[in-house]
Coordinates of C-alpha atoms in Angstrom, one line a residue:
Chain A
M1 CA 93.3 62.1 1.8
D2 CA 93.5 65.5 3.5
D3 CA 97.3 64.4 3.3
A4 CA 97.4 64.9 -0.2
V5 CA 97.9 69.0 0.4
V6 CA 100.5 68.1 2.9
V7 CA 102.5 66.0 0.8
A8 CA 102.0 68.6 -1.9
A9 CA 103.4 71.4 0.2
L10 CA 105.8 69.9 1.9
V11 CA 107.3 68.3 -1.6
L12 CA 107.2 72.1 -3.0
V13 CA 108.9 73.3 0.4
A14 CA 112.1 70.8 0.0
A15 CA 112.1 71.7 -4.2
A16 CA 112.5 75.1 -3.1
A17 CA 114.6 75.2 -0.3
T18 CA 117.2 73.2 -2.8
A19 CA 117.0 75.2 -6.0
A20 CA 117.6 78.2 -3.7
V21 CA 120.8 76.5 -2.5
L22 CA 121.5 75.8 -5.9
Q23 CA 121.6 79.6 -6.7
R24 CA 124.9 80.9 -7.3
D25 CA 123.5 84.8 -7.8
P26 CA 121.9 86.7 -4.9
A27 CA 120.0 88.9 -6.7
R28 CA 118.2 85.7 -8.4
Q29 CA 118.1 84.1 -5.1
A30 CA 116.3 86.5 -3.5
I31 CA 113.5 86.0 -6.8
V32 CA 113.4 82.2 -5.3
L33 CA 113.7 82.8 -1.6
S34 CA 110.5 84.6 -2.1
L35 CA 109.2 81.1 -3.6
L36 CA 109.9 79.5 -1.1
G37 CA 108.5 81.6 1.7
L38 CA 105.4 81.7 0.0
S39 CA 105.6 77.4 0.3
L40 CA 106.5 77.5 3.5
A41 CA 103.3 80.1 4.2
A42 CA 101.5 77.3 2.2
L43 CA 103.0 74.5 4.0
F44 CA 102.0 76.1 7.5
T45 CA 98.3 76.8 6.7
V46 CA 97.8 73.1 5.8
L47 CA 99.0 72.2 9.1
Q48 CA 96.4 74.3 10.4
A49 CA 99.1 76.9 11.8
P50 CA 97.7 79.9 10.2
D51 CA 99.0 82.5 12.3
V52 CA 102.5 81.2 11.6
G53 CA 101.7 81.5 8.2
L54 CA 100.3 85.0 7.7
A55 CA 104.0 86.1 9.7
Q56 CA 105.8 84.2 6.4
L57 CA 103.7 85.6 4.3
A58 CA 104.2 89.1 5.7
V59 CA 107.9 88.8 6.3
G60 CA 109.1 87.2 3.0
S61 CA 107.2 88.7 0.1
A62 CA 108.1 92.1 0.3
V63 CA 110.2 93.2 3.2
T64 CA 113.1 90.3 3.0
P65 CA 114.0 90.2 -0.9
L66 CA 113.8 94.4 -0.4
M67 CA 116.7 94.0 2.0
I68 CA 118.5 91.6 -0.1
L69 CA 118.6 93.4 -3.2
L70 CA 119.3 96.7 -1.7
T71 CA 122.2 94.8 0.0
V72 CA 124.0 93.6 -3.2
R73 CA 122.9 96.9 -4.8
K74 CA 125.5 98.4 -2.3
V75 CA 127.7 95.6 -2.3
R76 CA 128.2 95.8 -6.1
Q77 CA 128.2 100.2 -6.1
R78 CA 131.4 99.5 -3.3
K79 CA 133.3 97.1 -5.9
G80 CA 132.2 98.8 -8.8
R81 CA 130.6 97.3 -10.8
P82 CA 128.1 98.7 -13.5
K83 CA 125.1 98.0 -12.7
Chain B
M1 CA 144.9 61.6 7.0
T2 CA 144.8 61.0 2.9
R3 CA 141.0 62.1 1.4
R4 CA 139.9 58.6 1.0
A5 CA 140.4 57.4 4.6
R6 CA 138.7 61.0 5.2
L7 CA 135.5 59.7 3.4
W8 CA 135.1 56.4 4.7
V9 CA 134.9 57.7 8.2
L10 CA 132.9 60.3 7.2
A11 CA 130.1 57.4 5.8
A12 CA 130.9 55.5 8.8
G13 CA 129.8 58.5 10.3
L14 CA 126.6 58.8 8.1
L15 CA 125.6 55.3 8.2
A16 CA 125.6 55.0 12.3
V17 CA 123.7 58.5 12.2
A18 CA 120.7 57.1 9.2
A19 CA 120.3 54.3 11.8
L20 CA 119.6 55.8 14.7
Y21 CA 117.4 58.4 12.7
A22 CA 115.4 55.8 11.4
A23 CA 115.2 53.7 15.0
A24 CA 113.9 57.3 16.6
C25 CA 111.5 57.8 13.7
T26 CA 109.8 54.7 14.5
Q27 CA 109.0 55.8 18.1
L28 CA 107.8 58.9 17.3
P29 CA 103.6 59.4 18.0
G30 CA 101.0 59.0 14.6
F31 CA 101.3 62.4 12.2
G32 CA 98.9 64.8 12.9
G33 CA 96.1 63.0 15.0
S34 CA 93.5 64.8 17.0
W35 CA 94.7 65.0 21.0
H36 CA 97.7 66.2 21.8
P37 CA 98.5 66.7 25.7
Y38 CA 99.6 70.5 25.8
G39 CA 97.4 71.5 23.1
D40 CA 94.4 70.5 24.9
R41 CA 95.1 72.3 27.9
A42 CA 95.8 75.3 26.4
V43 CA 93.2 76.1 23.9
R44 CA 91.1 74.9 27.3
A45 CA 93.2 77.8 28.8
A46 CA 92.4 80.1 26.0
L47 CA 88.7 79.6 26.2
Q48 CA 88.5 80.1 29.5
Q49 CA 89.9 83.5 29.5
R50 CA 87.6 84.4 26.8
T51 CA 90.1 84.6 23.6
A52 CA 88.6 82.7 20.4
N53 CA 92.7 82.8 19.1
A54 CA 94.5 80.5 21.0
V55 CA 97.5 80.9 19.7
S56 CA 97.2 84.6 20.5
S57 CA 96.3 83.6 24.0
V58 CA 99.4 81.9 24.2
N59 CA 101.5 84.3 23.2
F60 CA 100.2 87.4 25.0
D61 CA 98.3 85.9 27.6
L62 CA 99.3 82.0 29.2
R63 CA 103.1 82.6 28.0
G64 CA 103.3 86.6 27.7
F65 CA 106.7 87.1 29.6
D66 CA 108.0 84.8 26.3
T67 CA 107.0 87.5 23.5
L68 CA 108.7 90.0 25.8
G69 CA 112.1 88.9 25.0
E70 CA 111.1 88.1 21.4
E71 CA 109.9 91.4 20.9
S72 CA 113.2 92.8 22.8
V73 CA 114.9 90.8 20.0
L74 CA 113.3 92.4 17.3
F75 CA 113.9 95.8 18.9
A76 CA 117.7 95.0 19.6
S77 CA 118.2 93.4 16.3
V78 CA 117.4 97.1 14.8
L79 CA 119.3 99.3 17.0
G80 CA 122.2 97.0 16.5
T81 CA 121.8 97.6 12.5
V82 CA 121.1 101.4 13.0
V83 CA 124.1 101.9 14.4
L84 CA 126.1 99.5 11.9
L85 CA 124.5 101.0 9.3
R86 CA 125.2 104.7 10.3
R87 CA 126.6 107.5 8.2
T88 CA 130.4 107.4 8.7
R89 CA 133.0 110.5 8.5
D90 CA 133.5 109.7 5.1
E91 CA 130.6 108.9 3.8
K92 CA 128.1 111.6 2.5
R93 CA 124.4 111.8 1.2
V94 CA 124.3 112.3 -2.4
P95 CA 120.7 112.7 -3.8
P96 CA 119.1 110.1 -5.3
E97 CA 118.9 110.0 -9.5
P98 CA 115.1 110.4 -10.6
V99 CA 113.5 107.4 -12.2
R100 CA 110.7 107.7 -14.5
V101 CA 107.6 105.8 -13.3
P102 CA 104.0 105.5 -15.4
A103 CA 101.3 107.2 -13.9
P104 CA 99.0 103.9 -13.7
L105 CA 102.0 102.4 -11.3
R106 CA 101.5 105.4 -9.0
R107 CA 98.2 105.6 -9.2
Y108 CA 98.0 102.4 -7.4
G109 CA 101.2 103.0 -5.1
R110 CA 98.8 105.8 -3.6
L111 CA 95.4 104.6 -3.9
M112 CA 96.8 100.9 -2.2
L113 CA 98.7 103.0 0.6
P114 CA 95.7 103.0 3.0
V115 CA 94.3 99.9 1.7
T116 CA 97.0 98.0 2.6
L117 CA 97.6 99.8 6.0
L118 CA 93.6 99.5 7.2
I119 CA 94.4 95.8 6.4
G120 CA 97.7 95.8 8.3
L121 CA 95.5 97.2 10.9
Y122 CA 93.0 95.3 10.5
V123 CA 95.0 92.3 11.4
I124 CA 96.6 94.0 14.4
A125 CA 93.0 94.5 15.8
H126 CA 92.1 91.1 15.3
G127 CA 94.6 89.2 16.8
Q128 CA 92.4 88.1 19.3
L129 CA 89.6 86.5 17.1
S130 CA 91.5 85.4 14.0
P131 CA 94.8 84.7 12.7
G132 CA 97.1 87.6 12.7
G133 CA 97.8 89.5 16.2
G134 CA 100.7 92.4 16.6
F135 CA 104.0 91.0 14.7
Q136 CA 102.2 90.2 11.4
G137 CA 99.8 92.9 11.3
G138 CA 102.9 95.1 12.1
V139 CA 105.3 94.2 9.4
V140 CA 102.1 94.6 6.5
A141 CA 101.9 97.7 8.2
A142 CA 105.2 98.8 7.6
T143 CA 104.7 97.6 4.1
S144 CA 102.2 99.8 3.2
L145 CA 104.4 102.8 3.6
H146 CA 107.1 101.0 1.3
L147 CA 104.6 101.1 -1.2
L148 CA 105.7 105.1 -1.6
Y149 CA 109.2 103.6 -2.8
I150 CA 108.3 100.6 -5.3
A151 CA 105.8 102.1 -6.5
V152 CA 106.3 105.8 -6.6
D153 CA 109.7 106.8 -5.8
Y154 CA 112.1 107.3 -3.2
P155 CA 111.7 111.3 -2.3
A156 CA 108.0 110.7 -2.0
L157 CA 108.8 107.7 0.9
E158 CA 111.1 110.1 2.3
R159 CA 108.4 113.1 2.6
F160 CA 106.1 111.1 4.5
R161 CA 108.5 109.4 6.6
P162 CA 109.7 111.5 9.7
L163 CA 112.5 108.8 10.8
G164 CA 113.0 110.5 14.2
L165 CA 108.9 109.9 14.9
Y166 CA 109.4 106.2 13.6
E167 CA 112.6 105.9 16.2
L168 CA 110.4 107.3 19.2
A169 CA 107.1 105.3 18.2
D170 CA 109.7 101.9 18.4
G171 CA 111.1 102.3 21.8
A172 CA 107.3 103.8 22.8
G173 CA 105.9 100.6 21.7
E174 CA 108.6 98.6 23.4
A175 CA 108.1 100.4 26.6
A176 CA 104.4 100.1 26.5
Y177 CA 104.4 95.7 26.4
V178 CA 106.6 96.2 29.9
L179 CA 104.8 98.7 31.1
L180 CA 101.4 97.1 30.6
G181 CA 103.0 93.9 32.1
A182 CA 103.8 96.3 35.4
A183 CA 100.0 96.4 35.6
G184 CA 99.9 92.8 36.7
L185 CA 102.0 93.9 39.4
I186 CA 100.0 96.6 40.2
A187 CA 97.1 94.9 40.2
G188 CA 98.2 92.8 43.0
S189 CA 98.9 89.8 40.6
A190 CA 101.8 88.3 38.3
Y191 CA 104.0 90.7 35.9
L192 CA 101.9 90.3 32.6
A193 CA 99.0 88.7 34.6
N194 CA 95.8 89.3 32.5
V195 CA 94.2 91.6 34.7
L196 CA 91.5 93.1 32.9
P197 CA 88.1 91.7 32.2
P198 CA 88.0 89.3 29.6
G199 CA 84.6 90.2 28.0
T200 CA 82.7 88.2 25.5
F201 CA 83.5 85.7 23.4
N202 CA 84.7 86.2 19.9
T203 CA 84.5 90.3 20.2
L204 CA 86.8 92.9 19.3
S205 CA 86.9 93.9 23.4
S206 CA 87.5 90.1 24.6
G207 CA 90.6 88.5 26.0
G208 CA 91.4 91.4 28.4
T209 CA 95.4 92.9 28.5
V210 CA 95.5 90.3 24.6
P211 CA 94.4 92.8 22.6
L212 CA 96.0 95.8 24.5
L213 CA 99.7 93.4 24.0
N214 CA 98.6 93.2 20.6
A215 CA 98.6 96.8 20.0
A216 CA 101.8 97.7 21.9
V217 CA 103.2 95.2 19.5
G218 CA 101.6 96.4 16.3
I219 CA 103.7 99.6 17.3
E220 CA 106.6 98.6 17.7
V221 CA 106.6 96.4 15.2
T222 CA 105.7 98.1 12.5
S223 CA 108.1 101.6 13.4
A224 CA 111.3 98.6 13.4
V225 CA 110.5 97.6 10.1
V226 CA 110.2 101.5 8.9
V227 CA 113.1 101.9 11.0
L228 CA 115.2 98.9 9.5
L229 CA 114.4 99.6 5.9
A230 CA 115.4 103.2 6.3
H231 CA 118.9 102.6 6.7
F232 CA 119.2 99.9 4.3
L233 CA 117.3 102.1 1.9
A234 CA 119.8 105.5 2.4
Q235 CA 122.8 103.3 2.3
A236 CA 121.7 101.6 -1.2
L237 CA 120.6 104.6 -2.2
E238 CA 121.8 108.3 -0.7
I239 CA 125.3 107.4 0.9
E240 CA 128.2 107.1 -1.0
G241 CA 131.7 106.5 0.2
E242 CA 134.7 107.6 -1.6
R243 CA 135.3 104.4 -3.2
E244 CA 131.8 104.3 -5.1
E245 CA 130.8 106.2 -8.2
G246 CA 127.4 107.0 -9.9
R247 CA 124.7 106.1 -7.9
S248 CA 120.9 105.0 -8.7
T249 CA 117.7 104.5 -7.7
Chain C
M1 CA 88.4 65.8 1.1
N2 CA 86.5 67.7 -1.0
W3 CA 86.6 69.5 -4.4
W4 CA 87.6 72.5 -2.6
L5 CA 90.9 70.8 -1.1
A6 CA 91.1 68.5 -4.2
A7 CA 91.8 71.9 -6.2
A8 CA 93.8 73.5 -3.6
C9 CA 96.2 70.2 -4.6
A10 CA 96.0 70.5 -7.9
L11 CA 96.9 74.5 -7.9
V12 CA 99.8 73.8 -5.4
A13 CA 101.5 70.7 -7.2
G14 CA 100.5 71.9 -10.9
G15 CA 100.7 75.8 -10.4
L16 CA 103.2 76.4 -8.0
G17 CA 105.5 74.0 -9.1
P18 CA 105.8 75.0 -12.6
C19 CA 106.5 78.6 -11.3
L20 CA 109.0 77.4 -8.8
W21 CA 110.7 75.8 -12.3
G22 CA 110.1 79.3 -14.0
A23 CA 111.5 81.0 -11.1
A24 CA 114.7 78.5 -10.7
R25 CA 115.9 79.4 -14.2
G26 CA 116.1 81.1 -16.8
T27 CA 116.4 85.2 -17.3
A28 CA 115.7 87.3 -14.7
G29 CA 112.3 88.8 -16.4
R30 CA 110.9 85.2 -16.5
R31 CA 112.1 84.8 -12.8
V32 CA 109.9 87.8 -12.0
V33 CA 107.0 86.9 -14.2
A34 CA 107.1 83.4 -12.3
Q35 CA 107.4 85.0 -8.7
N36 CA 104.2 87.3 -9.4
M37 CA 102.0 83.8 -11.5
A38 CA 102.8 82.3 -8.1
T39 CA 101.6 85.1 -5.7
L40 CA 98.5 85.1 -7.9
L41 CA 97.9 81.2 -7.3
L42 CA 99.1 81.4 -3.5
C43 CA 96.2 83.8 -2.9
L44 CA 93.6 81.3 -5.0
V45 CA 94.9 78.2 -2.8
F46 CA 94.3 80.2 0.7
L47 CA 90.4 80.9 -0.6
L48 CA 89.9 77.1 -1.7
L49 CA 91.5 76.4 1.4
A50 CA 89.7 78.8 4.0
Q51 CA 86.5 76.8 2.0
G52 CA 87.7 73.2 2.0
Y53 CA 88.7 73.0 5.6
G54 CA 85.8 75.3 6.7
R55 CA 87.6 78.1 8.7
P56 CA 86.5 81.4 6.9
S57 CA 89.5 82.6 8.8
Y58 CA 91.7 81.9 6.5
V59 CA 90.3 84.4 4.0
D60 CA 93.0 86.7 6.2
L61 CA 95.7 85.6 4.3
A62 CA 94.3 85.8 0.8
L63 CA 94.1 89.1 1.7
V64 CA 97.6 90.1 3.1
V65 CA 99.0 88.2 0.1
A66 CA 96.2 90.0 -2.4
V67 CA 98.0 93.1 -1.7
L68 CA 101.3 92.5 -0.5
G69 CA 102.4 89.9 -3.6
P70 CA 101.8 92.2 -6.3
A71 CA 104.1 94.2 -3.5
G72 CA 106.8 91.4 -3.7
T73 CA 106.7 91.6 -7.8
L74 CA 106.8 95.6 -7.7
V75 CA 110.5 95.9 -5.5
F76 CA 111.5 93.4 -7.9
T77 CA 110.4 95.3 -10.9
R78 CA 112.4 98.3 -9.1
L79 CA 115.3 97.0 -8.0
L80 CA 116.4 94.1 -11.1
G81 CA 114.3 96.6 -13.5
D82 CA 117.7 97.2 -15.7
E83 CA 118.7 93.5 -15.8
M84 CA 114.9 92.5 -17.1
E85 CA 114.1 91.8 -21.1
A86 CA 111.4 94.2 -22.3
R87 CA 109.1 91.3 -23.2
P88 CA 110.0 88.3 -20.9
P89 CA 108.2 85.2 -21.5
G90 CA 105.1 83.8 -20.2
A91 CA 104.4 87.7 -19.1
R92 CA 101.1 87.7 -21.3
L93 CA 100.0 84.7 -19.5
L94 CA 99.2 87.0 -16.1
T95 CA 96.6 88.9 -17.1
P96 CA 94.0 85.9 -18.2
A97 CA 95.3 84.4 -15.7
V98 CA 94.2 86.0 -13.0
L99 CA 91.1 87.7 -14.7
V100 CA 89.7 84.0 -15.1
G101 CA 91.1 82.6 -11.6
A102 CA 90.0 85.2 -9.7
P103 CA 85.8 85.1 -10.5
A104 CA 86.1 81.0 -10.9
T105 CA 87.2 81.2 -7.4
V106 CA 85.4 84.1 -5.7
V107 CA 82.1 83.5 -7.3
P108 CA 81.8 79.4 -6.1
M109 CA 83.2 80.8 -2.7
C110 CA 80.4 83.2 -2.4
V111 CA 77.7 80.8 -3.5
A112 CA 78.5 79.0 -0.9
T113 CA 78.9 81.5 1.8
G114 CA 75.5 82.8 1.3
P115 CA 75.4 86.8 1.3
G116 CA 76.7 88.7 4.6
R117 CA 80.0 90.3 5.5
A118 CA 81.8 87.6 4.5
S119 CA 80.6 87.0 1.1
V120 CA 81.7 91.4 1.1
K121 CA 84.8 89.9 2.3
L122 CA 85.8 87.7 -0.5
V123 CA 84.6 90.2 -3.3
F124 CA 87.4 93.1 -1.7
T125 CA 89.7 90.1 -1.9
G126 CA 89.2 89.7 -5.6
V127 CA 89.1 92.8 -6.7
L128 CA 92.6 93.2 -5.0
L129 CA 93.9 90.6 -6.5
I130 CA 92.7 91.6 -10.1
A131 CA 93.9 95.3 -9.5
G132 CA 97.1 94.1 -8.3
G133 CA 97.4 91.9 -11.4
A134 CA 96.4 94.0 -13.9
V135 CA 99.1 96.7 -12.4
T136 CA 102.3 94.3 -12.1
S137 CA 101.8 92.8 -15.4
R138 CA 102.3 95.7 -16.9
A139 CA 105.4 96.5 -14.9
V140 CA 107.2 93.5 -15.5
R141 CA 106.4 93.8 -19.3
R142 CA 107.9 97.2 -19.5
G143 CA 111.2 95.9 -17.6

């Protein structure tokens, strides 16, 4: 019955990845990617790989969204779009 | 070729791939068994070296050379980013606009910076005992510094972040890993061999060179992430080309 | 399969699933609220998994989520703040969720672990979770 948690985590990762791909706006995509990172961390942990889960968590919760959003901001500035 | 013909060829190809993939899947071993030939040997070797976290033992002891390569990948990519995002001649630096941040948020940022930093250092130091290690703890420690940006404001971060020192620390961490490997050569063994006494199982000083390599990787990753984010932040908030107008924080 | 793992499975399917739904559609404010709720639930999931698998070292994961999760939400409120509305839907669920969920997970775990350093770590994680939740729920509402 341990498999139930693994199956739940796998389905969540698949759904999150699909949702991330279907987002068109990069700023909104950053939010879904953050959730994908959290789901992956959960998946790695239930597959008994906590070191990998911790690495995914560390990178995906703050650093990656920050880089994506700063890049989006810079690109919008160059295009002259009002923020 | 018409579009319909292309789609038929695609369908045929996908069908063939699906059939081969299904046939291969029936031959896979069972999911999540309790025995794996490499896993058994790795865990036994890790316990022999008295390192409680077998993954850290594999990363820094049994396959330490691979980790040197991975660390160098991070180092090289940060180097490349620094070159790409440097301020060019037609860009100028402008001060970012001030932003109003509510007082409870500022207090939270200032309070959580040392707490998060300590948690990062804890994860680095306990890499040989519990899940974690140099990379994970290093990223947590780097994020702690950037709480000053997200919970206070950008000038506060700049005050506490002498960039030259972090660039120096990045190089020093990378060099420390390489030089620690040489200690194996000096002791008459192979490069990156674990030549320090293994210590008592499940204590902070166990594992020989594993905690030292963890510390080196921790320093390198923290500095690398700080330098990386510093250039992203500078480009997005401070640096203006001739075509841009208006900026924000 | 014990009760801890069952609770973790329920939180993943019934908690993180709706958070993903909220983060994938709707206004910017609603998405950031969903992300914040997801980090809170993930911390609770890690605590439950630590107890369910009998591996106290997994509490380190919960500790890291308790500090990095709010940091992630604050990144979004800082850089997407001007696109977020003042009172996003679901924001009023954040504070009750953390005030109920954190003690409801930490207290049974402390009882099961017994007094000692492990319990102190659990209580510390709970405190960090509540502090992070309080600050981010206010930050999200300000927009």
